Short mmCIF file of C-alpha atoms in Angstrom, two decimals:
data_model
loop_
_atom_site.label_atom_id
_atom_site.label_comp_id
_atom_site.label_asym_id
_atom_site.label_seq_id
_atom_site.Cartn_x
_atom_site.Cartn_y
_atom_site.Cartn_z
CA UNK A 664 10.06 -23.61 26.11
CA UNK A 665 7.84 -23.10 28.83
CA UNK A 666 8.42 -25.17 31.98
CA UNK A 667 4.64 -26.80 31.87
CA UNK A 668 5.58 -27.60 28.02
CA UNK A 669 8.19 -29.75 28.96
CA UNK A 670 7.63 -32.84 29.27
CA UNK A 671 10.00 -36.04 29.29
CA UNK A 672 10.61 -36.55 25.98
CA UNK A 673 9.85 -32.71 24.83
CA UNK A 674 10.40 -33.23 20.98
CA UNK A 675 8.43 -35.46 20.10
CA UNK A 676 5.04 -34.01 22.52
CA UNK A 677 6.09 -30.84 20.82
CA UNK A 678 5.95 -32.34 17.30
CA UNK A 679 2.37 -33.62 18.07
CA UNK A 680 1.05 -30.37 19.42
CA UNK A 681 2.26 -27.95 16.32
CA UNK A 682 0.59 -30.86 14.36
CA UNK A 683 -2.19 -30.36 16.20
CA UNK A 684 -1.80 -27.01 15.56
CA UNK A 685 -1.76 -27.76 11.23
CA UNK A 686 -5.05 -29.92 11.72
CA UNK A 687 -6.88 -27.42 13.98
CA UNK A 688 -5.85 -24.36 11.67
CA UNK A 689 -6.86 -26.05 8.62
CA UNK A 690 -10.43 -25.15 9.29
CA UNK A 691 -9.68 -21.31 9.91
CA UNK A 692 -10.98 -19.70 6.75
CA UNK A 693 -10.28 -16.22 5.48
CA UNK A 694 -13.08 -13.75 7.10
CA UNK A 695 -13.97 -12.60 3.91
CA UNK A 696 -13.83 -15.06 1.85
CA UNK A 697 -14.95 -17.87 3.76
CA UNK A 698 -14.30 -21.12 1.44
CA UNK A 699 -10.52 -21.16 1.65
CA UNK A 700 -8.46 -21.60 4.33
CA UNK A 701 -5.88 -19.42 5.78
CA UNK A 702 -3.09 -22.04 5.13
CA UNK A 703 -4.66 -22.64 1.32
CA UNK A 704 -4.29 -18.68 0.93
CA UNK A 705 -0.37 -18.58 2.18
CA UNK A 706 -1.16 -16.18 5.14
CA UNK A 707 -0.60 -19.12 7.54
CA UNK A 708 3.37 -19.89 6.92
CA UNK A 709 4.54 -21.80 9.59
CA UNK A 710 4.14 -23.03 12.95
CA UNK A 711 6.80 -23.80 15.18
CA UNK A 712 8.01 -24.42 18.66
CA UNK A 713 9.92 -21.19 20.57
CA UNK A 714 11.81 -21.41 23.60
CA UNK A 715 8.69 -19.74 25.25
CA UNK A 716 5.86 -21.40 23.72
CA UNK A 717 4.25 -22.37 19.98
CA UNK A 718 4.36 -19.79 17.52
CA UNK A 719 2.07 -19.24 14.57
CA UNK A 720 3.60 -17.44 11.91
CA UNK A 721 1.43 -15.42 9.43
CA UNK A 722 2.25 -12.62 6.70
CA UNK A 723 0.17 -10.01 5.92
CA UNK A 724 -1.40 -9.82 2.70
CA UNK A 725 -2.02 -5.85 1.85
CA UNK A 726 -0.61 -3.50 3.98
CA UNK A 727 -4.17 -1.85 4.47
CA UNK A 728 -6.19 -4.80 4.81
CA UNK A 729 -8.50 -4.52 8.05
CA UNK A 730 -8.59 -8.76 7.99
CA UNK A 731 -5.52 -8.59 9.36
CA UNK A 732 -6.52 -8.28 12.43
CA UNK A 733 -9.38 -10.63 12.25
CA UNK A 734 -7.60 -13.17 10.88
CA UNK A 735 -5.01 -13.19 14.23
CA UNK A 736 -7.79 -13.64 16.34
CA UNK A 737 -9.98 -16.30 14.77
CA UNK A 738 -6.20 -18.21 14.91
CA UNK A 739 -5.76 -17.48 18.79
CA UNK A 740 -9.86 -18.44 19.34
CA UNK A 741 -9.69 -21.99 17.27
CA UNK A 742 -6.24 -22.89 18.89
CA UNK A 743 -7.71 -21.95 22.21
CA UNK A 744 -11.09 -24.09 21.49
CA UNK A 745 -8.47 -26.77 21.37
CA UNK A 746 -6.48 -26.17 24.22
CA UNK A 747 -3.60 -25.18 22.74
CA UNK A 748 -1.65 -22.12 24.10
CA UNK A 749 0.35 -20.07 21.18
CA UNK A 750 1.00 -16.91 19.89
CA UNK A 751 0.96 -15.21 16.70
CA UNK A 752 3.26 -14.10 14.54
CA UNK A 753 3.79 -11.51 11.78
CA UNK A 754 6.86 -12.07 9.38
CA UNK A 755 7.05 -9.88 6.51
CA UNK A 756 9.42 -11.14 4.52
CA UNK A 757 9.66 -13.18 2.31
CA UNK A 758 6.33 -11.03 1.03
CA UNK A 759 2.96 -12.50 0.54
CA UNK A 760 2.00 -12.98 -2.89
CA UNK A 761 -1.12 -14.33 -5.33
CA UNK A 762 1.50 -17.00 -6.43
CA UNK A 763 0.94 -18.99 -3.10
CA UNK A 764 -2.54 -19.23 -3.27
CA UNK A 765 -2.92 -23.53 -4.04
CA UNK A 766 -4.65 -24.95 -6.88
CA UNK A 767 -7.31 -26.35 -4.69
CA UNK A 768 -8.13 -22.95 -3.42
CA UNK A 769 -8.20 -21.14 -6.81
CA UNK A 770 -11.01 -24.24 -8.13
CA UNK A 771 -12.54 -23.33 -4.62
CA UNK A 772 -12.65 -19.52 -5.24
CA UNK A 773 -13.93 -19.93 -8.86
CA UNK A 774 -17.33 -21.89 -6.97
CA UNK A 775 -17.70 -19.27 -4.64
CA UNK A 776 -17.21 -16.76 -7.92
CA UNK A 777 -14.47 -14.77 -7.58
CA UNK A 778 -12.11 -15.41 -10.57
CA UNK A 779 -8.97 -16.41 -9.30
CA UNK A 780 -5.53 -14.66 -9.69
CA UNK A 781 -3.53 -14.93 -12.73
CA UNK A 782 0.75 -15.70 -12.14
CA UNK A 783 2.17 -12.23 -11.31
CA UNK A 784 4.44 -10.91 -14.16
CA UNK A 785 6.97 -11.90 -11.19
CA UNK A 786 6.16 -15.21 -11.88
CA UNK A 787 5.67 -15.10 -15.67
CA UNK A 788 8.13 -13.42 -16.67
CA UNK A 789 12.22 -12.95 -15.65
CA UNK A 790 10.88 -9.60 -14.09
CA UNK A 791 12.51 -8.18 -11.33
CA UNK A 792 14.79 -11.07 -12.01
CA UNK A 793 16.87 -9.52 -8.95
CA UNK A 794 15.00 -11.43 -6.27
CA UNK A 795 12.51 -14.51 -6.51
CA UNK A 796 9.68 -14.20 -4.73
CA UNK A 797 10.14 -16.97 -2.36
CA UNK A 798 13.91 -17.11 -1.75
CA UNK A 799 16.72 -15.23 -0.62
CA UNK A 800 17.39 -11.87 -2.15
CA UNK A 801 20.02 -11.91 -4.13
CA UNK A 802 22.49 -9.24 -2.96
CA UNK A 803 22.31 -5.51 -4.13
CA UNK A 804 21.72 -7.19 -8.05
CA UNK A 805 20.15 -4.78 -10.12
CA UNK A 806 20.18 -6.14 -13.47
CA UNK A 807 17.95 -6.79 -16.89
CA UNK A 808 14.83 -5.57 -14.54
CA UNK A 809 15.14 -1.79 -15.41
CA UNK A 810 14.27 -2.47 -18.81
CA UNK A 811 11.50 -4.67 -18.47
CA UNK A 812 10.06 -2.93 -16.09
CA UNK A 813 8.51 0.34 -17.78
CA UNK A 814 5.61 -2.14 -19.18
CA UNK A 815 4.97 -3.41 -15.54
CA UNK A 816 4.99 -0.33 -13.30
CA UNK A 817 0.91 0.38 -14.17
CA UNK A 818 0.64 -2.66 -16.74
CA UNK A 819 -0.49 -5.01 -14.39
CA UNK A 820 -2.57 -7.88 -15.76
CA UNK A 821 -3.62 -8.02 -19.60
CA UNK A 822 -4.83 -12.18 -19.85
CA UNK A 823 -8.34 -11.90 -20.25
CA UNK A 824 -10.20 -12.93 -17.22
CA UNK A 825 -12.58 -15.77 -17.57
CA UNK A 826 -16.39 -15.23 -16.10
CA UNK A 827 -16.74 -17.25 -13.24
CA UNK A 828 -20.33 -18.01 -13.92
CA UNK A 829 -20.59 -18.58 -17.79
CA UNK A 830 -16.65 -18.87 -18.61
CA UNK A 831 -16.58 -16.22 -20.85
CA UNK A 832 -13.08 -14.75 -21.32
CA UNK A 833 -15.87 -11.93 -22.88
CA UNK A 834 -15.44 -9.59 -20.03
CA UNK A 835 -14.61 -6.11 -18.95
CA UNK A 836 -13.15 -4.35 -15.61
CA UNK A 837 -15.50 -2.24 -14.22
CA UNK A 838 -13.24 -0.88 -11.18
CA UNK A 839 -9.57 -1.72 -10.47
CA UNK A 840 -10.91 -1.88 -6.15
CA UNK A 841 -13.57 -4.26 -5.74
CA UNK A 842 -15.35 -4.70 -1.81
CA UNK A 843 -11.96 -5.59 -0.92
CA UNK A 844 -8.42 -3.91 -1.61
CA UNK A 845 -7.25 -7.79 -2.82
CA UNK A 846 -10.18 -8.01 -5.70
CA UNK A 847 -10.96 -5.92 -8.81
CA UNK A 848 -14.64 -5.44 -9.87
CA UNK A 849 -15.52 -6.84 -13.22
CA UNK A 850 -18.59 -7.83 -15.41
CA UNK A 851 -19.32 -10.30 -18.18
CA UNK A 852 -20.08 -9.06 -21.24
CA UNK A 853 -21.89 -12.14 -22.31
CA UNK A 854 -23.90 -13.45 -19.17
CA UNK A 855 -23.99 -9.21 -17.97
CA UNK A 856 -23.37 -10.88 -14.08
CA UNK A 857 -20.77 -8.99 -11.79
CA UNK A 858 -18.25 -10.19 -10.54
CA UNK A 859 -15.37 -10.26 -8.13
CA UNK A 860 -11.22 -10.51 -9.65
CA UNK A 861 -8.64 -11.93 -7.10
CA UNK A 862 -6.01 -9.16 -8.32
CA UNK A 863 -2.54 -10.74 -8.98
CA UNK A 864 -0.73 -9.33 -6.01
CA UNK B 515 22.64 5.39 12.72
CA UNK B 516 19.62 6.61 13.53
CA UNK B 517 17.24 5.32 11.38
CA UNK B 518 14.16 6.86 12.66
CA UNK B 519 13.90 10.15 10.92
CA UNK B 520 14.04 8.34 7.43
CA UNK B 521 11.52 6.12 8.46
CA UNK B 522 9.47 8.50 9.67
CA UNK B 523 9.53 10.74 6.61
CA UNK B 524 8.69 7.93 4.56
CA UNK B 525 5.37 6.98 6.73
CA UNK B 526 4.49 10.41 7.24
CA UNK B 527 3.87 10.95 3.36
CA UNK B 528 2.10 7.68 3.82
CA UNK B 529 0.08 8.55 6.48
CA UNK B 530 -0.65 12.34 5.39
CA UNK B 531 -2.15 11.36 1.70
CA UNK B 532 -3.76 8.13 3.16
CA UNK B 533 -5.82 10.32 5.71
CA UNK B 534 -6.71 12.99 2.95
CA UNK B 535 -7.92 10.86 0.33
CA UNK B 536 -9.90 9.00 3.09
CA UNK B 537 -11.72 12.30 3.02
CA UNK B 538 -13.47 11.33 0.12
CA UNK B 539 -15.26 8.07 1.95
CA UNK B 540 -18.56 8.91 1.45
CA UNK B 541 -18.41 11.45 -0.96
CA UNK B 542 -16.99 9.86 -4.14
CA UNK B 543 -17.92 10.79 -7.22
CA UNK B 544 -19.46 7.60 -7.93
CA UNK B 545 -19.76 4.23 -5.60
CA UNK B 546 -16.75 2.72 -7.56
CA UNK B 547 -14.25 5.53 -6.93
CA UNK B 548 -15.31 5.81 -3.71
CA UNK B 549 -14.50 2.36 -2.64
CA UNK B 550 -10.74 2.94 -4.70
CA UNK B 551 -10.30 6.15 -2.84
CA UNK B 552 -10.81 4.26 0.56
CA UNK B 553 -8.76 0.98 -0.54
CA UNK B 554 -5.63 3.36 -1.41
CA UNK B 555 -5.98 4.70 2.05
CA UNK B 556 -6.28 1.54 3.79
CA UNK B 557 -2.51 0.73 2.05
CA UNK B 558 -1.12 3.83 2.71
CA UNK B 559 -2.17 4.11 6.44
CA UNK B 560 -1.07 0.31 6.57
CA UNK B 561 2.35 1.55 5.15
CA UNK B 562 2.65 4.26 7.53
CA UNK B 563 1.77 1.67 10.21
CA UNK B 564 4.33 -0.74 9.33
CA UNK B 565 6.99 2.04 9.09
CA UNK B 566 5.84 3.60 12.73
CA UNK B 567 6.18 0.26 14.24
CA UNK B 568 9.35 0.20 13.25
CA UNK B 569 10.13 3.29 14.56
CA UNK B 570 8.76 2.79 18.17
CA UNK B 571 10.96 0.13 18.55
CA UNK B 572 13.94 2.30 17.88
CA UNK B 573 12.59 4.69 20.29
CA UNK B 574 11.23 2.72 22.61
CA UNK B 575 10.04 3.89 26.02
CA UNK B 576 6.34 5.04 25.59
CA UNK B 577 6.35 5.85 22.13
CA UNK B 578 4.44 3.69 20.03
CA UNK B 579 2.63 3.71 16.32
CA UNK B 580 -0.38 5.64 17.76
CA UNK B 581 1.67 8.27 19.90
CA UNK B 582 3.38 9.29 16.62
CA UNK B 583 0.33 9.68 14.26
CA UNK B 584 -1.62 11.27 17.08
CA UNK B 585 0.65 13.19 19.25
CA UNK B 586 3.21 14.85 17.34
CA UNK B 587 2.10 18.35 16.18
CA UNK B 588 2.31 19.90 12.83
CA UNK B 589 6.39 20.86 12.79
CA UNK B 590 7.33 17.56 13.20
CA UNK B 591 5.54 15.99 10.40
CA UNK B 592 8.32 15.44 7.78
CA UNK B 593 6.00 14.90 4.69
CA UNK B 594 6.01 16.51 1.48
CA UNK B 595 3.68 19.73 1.46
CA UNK B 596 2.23 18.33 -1.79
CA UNK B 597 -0.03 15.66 0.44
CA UNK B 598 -1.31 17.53 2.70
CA UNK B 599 -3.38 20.17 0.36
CA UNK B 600 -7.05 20.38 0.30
CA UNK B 601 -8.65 18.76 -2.79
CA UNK B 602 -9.01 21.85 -4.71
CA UNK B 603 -8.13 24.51 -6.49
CA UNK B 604 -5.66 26.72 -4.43
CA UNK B 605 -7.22 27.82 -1.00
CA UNK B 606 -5.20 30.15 1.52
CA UNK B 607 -6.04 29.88 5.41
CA UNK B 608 -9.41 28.73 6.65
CA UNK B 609 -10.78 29.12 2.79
CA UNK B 610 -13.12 26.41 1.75
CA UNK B 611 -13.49 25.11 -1.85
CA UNK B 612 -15.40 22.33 -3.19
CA UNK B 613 -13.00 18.93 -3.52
CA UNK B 614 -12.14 18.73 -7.25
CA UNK B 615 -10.90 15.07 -8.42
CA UNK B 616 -8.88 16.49 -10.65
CA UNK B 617 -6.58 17.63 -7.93
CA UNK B 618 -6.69 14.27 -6.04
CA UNK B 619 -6.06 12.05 -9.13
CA UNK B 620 -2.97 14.69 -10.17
CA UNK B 621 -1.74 14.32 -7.09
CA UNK B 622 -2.02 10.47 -6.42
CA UNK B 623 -0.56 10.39 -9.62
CA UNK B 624 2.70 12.38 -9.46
CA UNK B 625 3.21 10.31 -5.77
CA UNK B 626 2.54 6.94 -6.40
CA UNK B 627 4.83 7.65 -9.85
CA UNK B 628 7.61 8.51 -7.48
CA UNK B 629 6.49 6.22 -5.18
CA UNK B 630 7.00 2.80 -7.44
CA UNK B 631 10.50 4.07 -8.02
CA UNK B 632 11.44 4.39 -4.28
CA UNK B 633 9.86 1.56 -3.27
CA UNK B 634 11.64 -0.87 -6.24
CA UNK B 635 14.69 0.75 -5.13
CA UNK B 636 14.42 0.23 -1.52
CA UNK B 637 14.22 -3.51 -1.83
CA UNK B 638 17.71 -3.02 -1.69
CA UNK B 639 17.97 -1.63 1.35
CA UNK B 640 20.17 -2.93 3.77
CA UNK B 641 17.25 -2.65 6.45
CA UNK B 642 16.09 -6.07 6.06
CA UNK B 643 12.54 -4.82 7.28
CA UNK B 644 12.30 -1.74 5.38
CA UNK B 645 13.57 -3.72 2.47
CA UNK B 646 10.42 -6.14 2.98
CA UNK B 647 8.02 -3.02 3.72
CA UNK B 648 8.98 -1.87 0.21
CA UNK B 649 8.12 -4.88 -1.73
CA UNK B 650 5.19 -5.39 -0.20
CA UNK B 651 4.33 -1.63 -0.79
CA UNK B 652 5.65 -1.57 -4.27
CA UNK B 653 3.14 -3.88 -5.46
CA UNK B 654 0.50 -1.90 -3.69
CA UNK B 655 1.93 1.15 -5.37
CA UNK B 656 1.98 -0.09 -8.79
CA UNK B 657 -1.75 -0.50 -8.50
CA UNK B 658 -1.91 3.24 -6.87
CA UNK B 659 -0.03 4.31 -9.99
CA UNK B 660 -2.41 2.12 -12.39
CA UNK B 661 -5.83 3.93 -11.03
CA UNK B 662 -4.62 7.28 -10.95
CA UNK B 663 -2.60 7.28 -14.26
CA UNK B 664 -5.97 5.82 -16.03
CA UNK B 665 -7.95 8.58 -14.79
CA UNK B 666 -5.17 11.31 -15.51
CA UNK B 667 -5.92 9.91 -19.48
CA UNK B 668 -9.48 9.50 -19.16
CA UNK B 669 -9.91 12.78 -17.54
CA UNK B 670 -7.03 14.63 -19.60
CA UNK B 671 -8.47 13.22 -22.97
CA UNK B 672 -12.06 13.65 -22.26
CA UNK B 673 -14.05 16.56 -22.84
CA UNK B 674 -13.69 20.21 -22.38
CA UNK B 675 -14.58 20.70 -18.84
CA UNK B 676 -12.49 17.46 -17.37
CA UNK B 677 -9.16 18.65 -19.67
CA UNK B 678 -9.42 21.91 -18.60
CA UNK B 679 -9.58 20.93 -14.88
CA UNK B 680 -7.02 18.44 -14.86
CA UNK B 681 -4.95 21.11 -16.46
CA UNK B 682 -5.89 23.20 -14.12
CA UNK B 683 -4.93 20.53 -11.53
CA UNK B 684 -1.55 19.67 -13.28
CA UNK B 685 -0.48 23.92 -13.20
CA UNK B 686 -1.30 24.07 -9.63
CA UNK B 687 0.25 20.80 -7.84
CA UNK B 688 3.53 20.12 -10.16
CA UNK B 689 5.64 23.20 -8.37
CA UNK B 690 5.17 21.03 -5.24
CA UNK B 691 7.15 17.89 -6.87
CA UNK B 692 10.05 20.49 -6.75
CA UNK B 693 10.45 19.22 -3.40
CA UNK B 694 10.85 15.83 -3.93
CA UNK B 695 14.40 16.39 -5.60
CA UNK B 696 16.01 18.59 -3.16
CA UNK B 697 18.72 17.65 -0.91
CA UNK B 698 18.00 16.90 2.74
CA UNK B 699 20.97 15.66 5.50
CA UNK B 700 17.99 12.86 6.64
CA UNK B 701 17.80 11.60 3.21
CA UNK B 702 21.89 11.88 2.54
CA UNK B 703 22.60 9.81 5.70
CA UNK B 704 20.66 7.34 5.31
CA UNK B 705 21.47 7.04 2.05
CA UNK B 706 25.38 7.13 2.89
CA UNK B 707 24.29 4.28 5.38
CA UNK B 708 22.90 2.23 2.44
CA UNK B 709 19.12 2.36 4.22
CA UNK B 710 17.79 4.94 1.93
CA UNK B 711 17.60 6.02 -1.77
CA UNK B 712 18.67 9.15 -3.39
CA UNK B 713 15.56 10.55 -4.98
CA UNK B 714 16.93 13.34 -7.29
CA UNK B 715 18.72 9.78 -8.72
CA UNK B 716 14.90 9.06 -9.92
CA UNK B 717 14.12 12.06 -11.38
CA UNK B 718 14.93 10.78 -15.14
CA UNK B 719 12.75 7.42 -14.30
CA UNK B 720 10.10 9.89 -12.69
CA UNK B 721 9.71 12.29 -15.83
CA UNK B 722 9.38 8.93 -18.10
CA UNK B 723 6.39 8.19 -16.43
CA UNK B 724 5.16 11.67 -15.75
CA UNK B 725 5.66 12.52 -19.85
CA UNK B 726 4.07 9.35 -21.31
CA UNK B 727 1.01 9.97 -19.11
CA UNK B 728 0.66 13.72 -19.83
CA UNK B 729 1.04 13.35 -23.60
CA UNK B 730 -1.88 10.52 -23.15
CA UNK B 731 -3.80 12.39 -21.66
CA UNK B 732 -3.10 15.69 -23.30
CA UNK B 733 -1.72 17.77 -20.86
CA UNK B 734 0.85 20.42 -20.64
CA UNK B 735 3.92 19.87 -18.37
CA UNK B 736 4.19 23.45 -16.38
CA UNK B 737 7.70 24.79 -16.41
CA UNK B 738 9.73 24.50 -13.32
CA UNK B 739 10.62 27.12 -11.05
CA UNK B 740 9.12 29.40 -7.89
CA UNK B 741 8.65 28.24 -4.69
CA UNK B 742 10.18 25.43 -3.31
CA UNK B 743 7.84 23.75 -0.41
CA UNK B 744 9.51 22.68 2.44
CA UNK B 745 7.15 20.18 4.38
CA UNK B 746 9.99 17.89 4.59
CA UNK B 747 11.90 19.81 6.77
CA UNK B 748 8.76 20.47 8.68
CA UNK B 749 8.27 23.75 7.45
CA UNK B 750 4.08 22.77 6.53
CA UNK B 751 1.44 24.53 4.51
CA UNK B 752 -1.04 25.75 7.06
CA UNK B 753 -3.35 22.94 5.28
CA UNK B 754 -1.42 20.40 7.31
CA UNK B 755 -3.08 21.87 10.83
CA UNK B 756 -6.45 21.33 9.71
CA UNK B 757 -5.35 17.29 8.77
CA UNK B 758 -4.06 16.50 11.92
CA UNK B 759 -6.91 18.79 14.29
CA UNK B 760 -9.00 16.31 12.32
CA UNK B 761 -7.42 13.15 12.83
CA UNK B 762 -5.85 14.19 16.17
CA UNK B 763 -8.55 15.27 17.85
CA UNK B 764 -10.02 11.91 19.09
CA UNK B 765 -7.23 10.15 20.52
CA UNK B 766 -6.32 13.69 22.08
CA UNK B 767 -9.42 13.95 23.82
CA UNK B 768 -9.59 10.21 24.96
CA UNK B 769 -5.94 9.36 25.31
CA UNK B 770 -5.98 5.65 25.70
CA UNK B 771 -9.56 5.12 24.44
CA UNK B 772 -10.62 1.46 22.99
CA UNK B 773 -13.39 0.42 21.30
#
């Protein structure tokens, strides 16, 4: 902890600027997809107090995706709006997935129409059964997943995806990269609108 | 152990393919592809990224992410030869050929189906951070593998002129996989330090996926044998000069620059 952060009774001031922190970053939205926020997304996993200062702790979604970097700053410019010195953080493990996106954000992406991500096999299924996706791996197990994996290696999704302007499940994939590496382009067959797929990731 | 020339072997092949499919930005053969083509890239130069960072911190010093994409020269890129070819039909030298997408789906296709298997398998790496690069990557892979192995079908299976060029595409390019199965001391080592996998243990996985596809899409495996590239021991095509005079050539002339 810095030596201007520390103040007489340093937990609890602490406690009230990373909640600070939670309230202020609730309003940072994804640059590209501007109705949900960072935190609703997953990309925002934590925020906590160092011995040098307030760290906030994102992981990166695709490994390619130039929002990255956008997303870091509009962090560091909201928490500087409100006075509030921190850095940022990228953790890569445990690794970003679809699955974290909230409820609340899916409804929210389906108004904005982008159909929202379906569970990931990962989630679905016992797939890669070796590790969960949000918990400690579990040693050098390599069990079951070898089997059940030849289906999911280029078999990614197969639920039909539901229109988000007519709610068709009457639709087709027109490209597996939409504008963004993170959505597939699709079209409804029955209301013939485009439209964007949040890819299960 | 020194990790570092693993590492860098593994983002080199990432870096190499991402920069020569980025070639097509601009120039797809239709609006859709071309906005794949550049997506792919983004995750494999973000792989390579990841995996340089990694590195430079091993190093330390002055070497960072940017110093090795942009100022190491051609021997001491350890990628496979098969990534750095032009997208065409075989050219020797300064020869110029008009980019075939048969070649560039072939050849996404036979890496990213090698490339699901060594990522799945280096989740359980004892690197805790290459272990996380790899999942992240393996997802991103499985969608590589998804695009290209579609088109390999639709192409393969289509009509006259697209089977006989991905044919064409599949006789010229699968002699390069040869490399991916021979022995090298980088791999062994790190693979005795329980960092790295042992790729010739894929091959049977690898073929799977190579056979199903090709019987889709009603090609003809090529029989084995010939040359043997070396681009993983640095020995390059002279292709691989032209890639990196290309993507070198900024950041050589303004060392430093930001915009």
């Amino acid at each position: 902890m810095s030596e201007h952060a520390a103040p007489i009774s340093p937990g609890q001031a602490v406690n009230e600027v990373v909640a600070r922190a939670w309230r202020v970053l609730d309003s940072v939205t994804d640059p590209e997809i501007p109705v949900v926020s960072l935190k609703e997304l997953g990309v925002l996993r934590d925020i906590r107090q160092d011995s040098d200062g307030i760290s906030v702790v994102i992981t990166p979604t695709y490994s390619g995706c130039p929002a990255m970097h956008q997303m870091e700053e509009d962090i560091q410019a909201a928490l500087v709006r409100e006075g509030i010195a921190a850095k940022v953080v990228t953790q890569l493990a445990p690794v970003w997935t679809t699955d974290w996106i909230t409820e609340a954000a899916k409804q929210k992406l389906l108004d904005y129409g982008i159909a929202p991500p379906h569970a990931t096999l990962h989630g679905q299924s016992g797939e890669n059964a070796g590790h969960a996706a949000d918990g400690p791996r579990a040693g050098s197990a390599v069990p079951i997943r070898i089997k059940a994996r030849r289906q999911s290696l280029h078999e990614v999704d197969s639920a039909p995806v539901v229109c988000p302007h007519c709610g068709s499940e009457n639709t087709t994939e027109t490209s597996h990269f939409g504008s963004t590496a993170c959505k597939a382009l699709y079209r409804c067959l029955d209301c013939r609108e485009p439209f964007d797929y949040f890819k299960p990731f | 152990m020194d990790r570092t020339p693993y590492l860098l072997h593994l983002a080199d092949n990432a870096l190499i393919l991402g920069q020569r499919n980025a070639e097509w930005c601009g120039h797809g053969p239709v609006l859709e592809e071309d906005i794949a083509l550049a997506n792919m890239s983004l995750d494999l130069i973000g792989q390579a990224r990841l995996l340089y960072q990694e590195v430079a911190k091993d190093r330390g010093q002055d070497c960072t992410e940017d110093s090795l994409a942009y100022f190491r020269d051609t021997a001491a890129f350890r990628n496979y030869t098969l990534l750095e070819l032009p997208h065409s039909s075989p050219v020797v030298g300064y020869g110029h050929a008009e980019p075939d997408y048969g070649v560039t789906i072939v050849r996404n296709f036979l890496y990213s189906a090698l490339m699901v298997l060594v990522w799945e398998a280096l989740q359980q790496s004892k690197d805790k951070t290459l272990a996380a690069i790899a999942e992240k990557s393996f997802k991103e892979t499985r969608y590589h593998l998804r695009h290209s192995r579609d088109w390999l079908v639709r192409l393969g299976d289509g009509t006259d002129e697209s089977h006989r060029r991905m044919q064409e595409a599949v006789d010229y390019l699968y002699g390069f996989t040869q490399e991916f199965w021979t022995r090298h001391p980088v791999e062994e080592e790190a693979v005795q330090a329980g960092i790295g996998v042992d790729v010739s243990g894929l091959r049977v996985d690898w073929d799977e996926i190579v056979d199903s596809a090709l019987a889709e899409a009603t090609l003809r495996k090529p029989a084995e044998g010939g040359y043997v590239s070396q681009g993983k021991f640095g020995h390059h095509s002279e292709h691989l000069d032209y890639v990196l005079h290309e993507m070198q050539s900024l950041a050589r002339a303004h060392p430093g620059a930001t915009w």
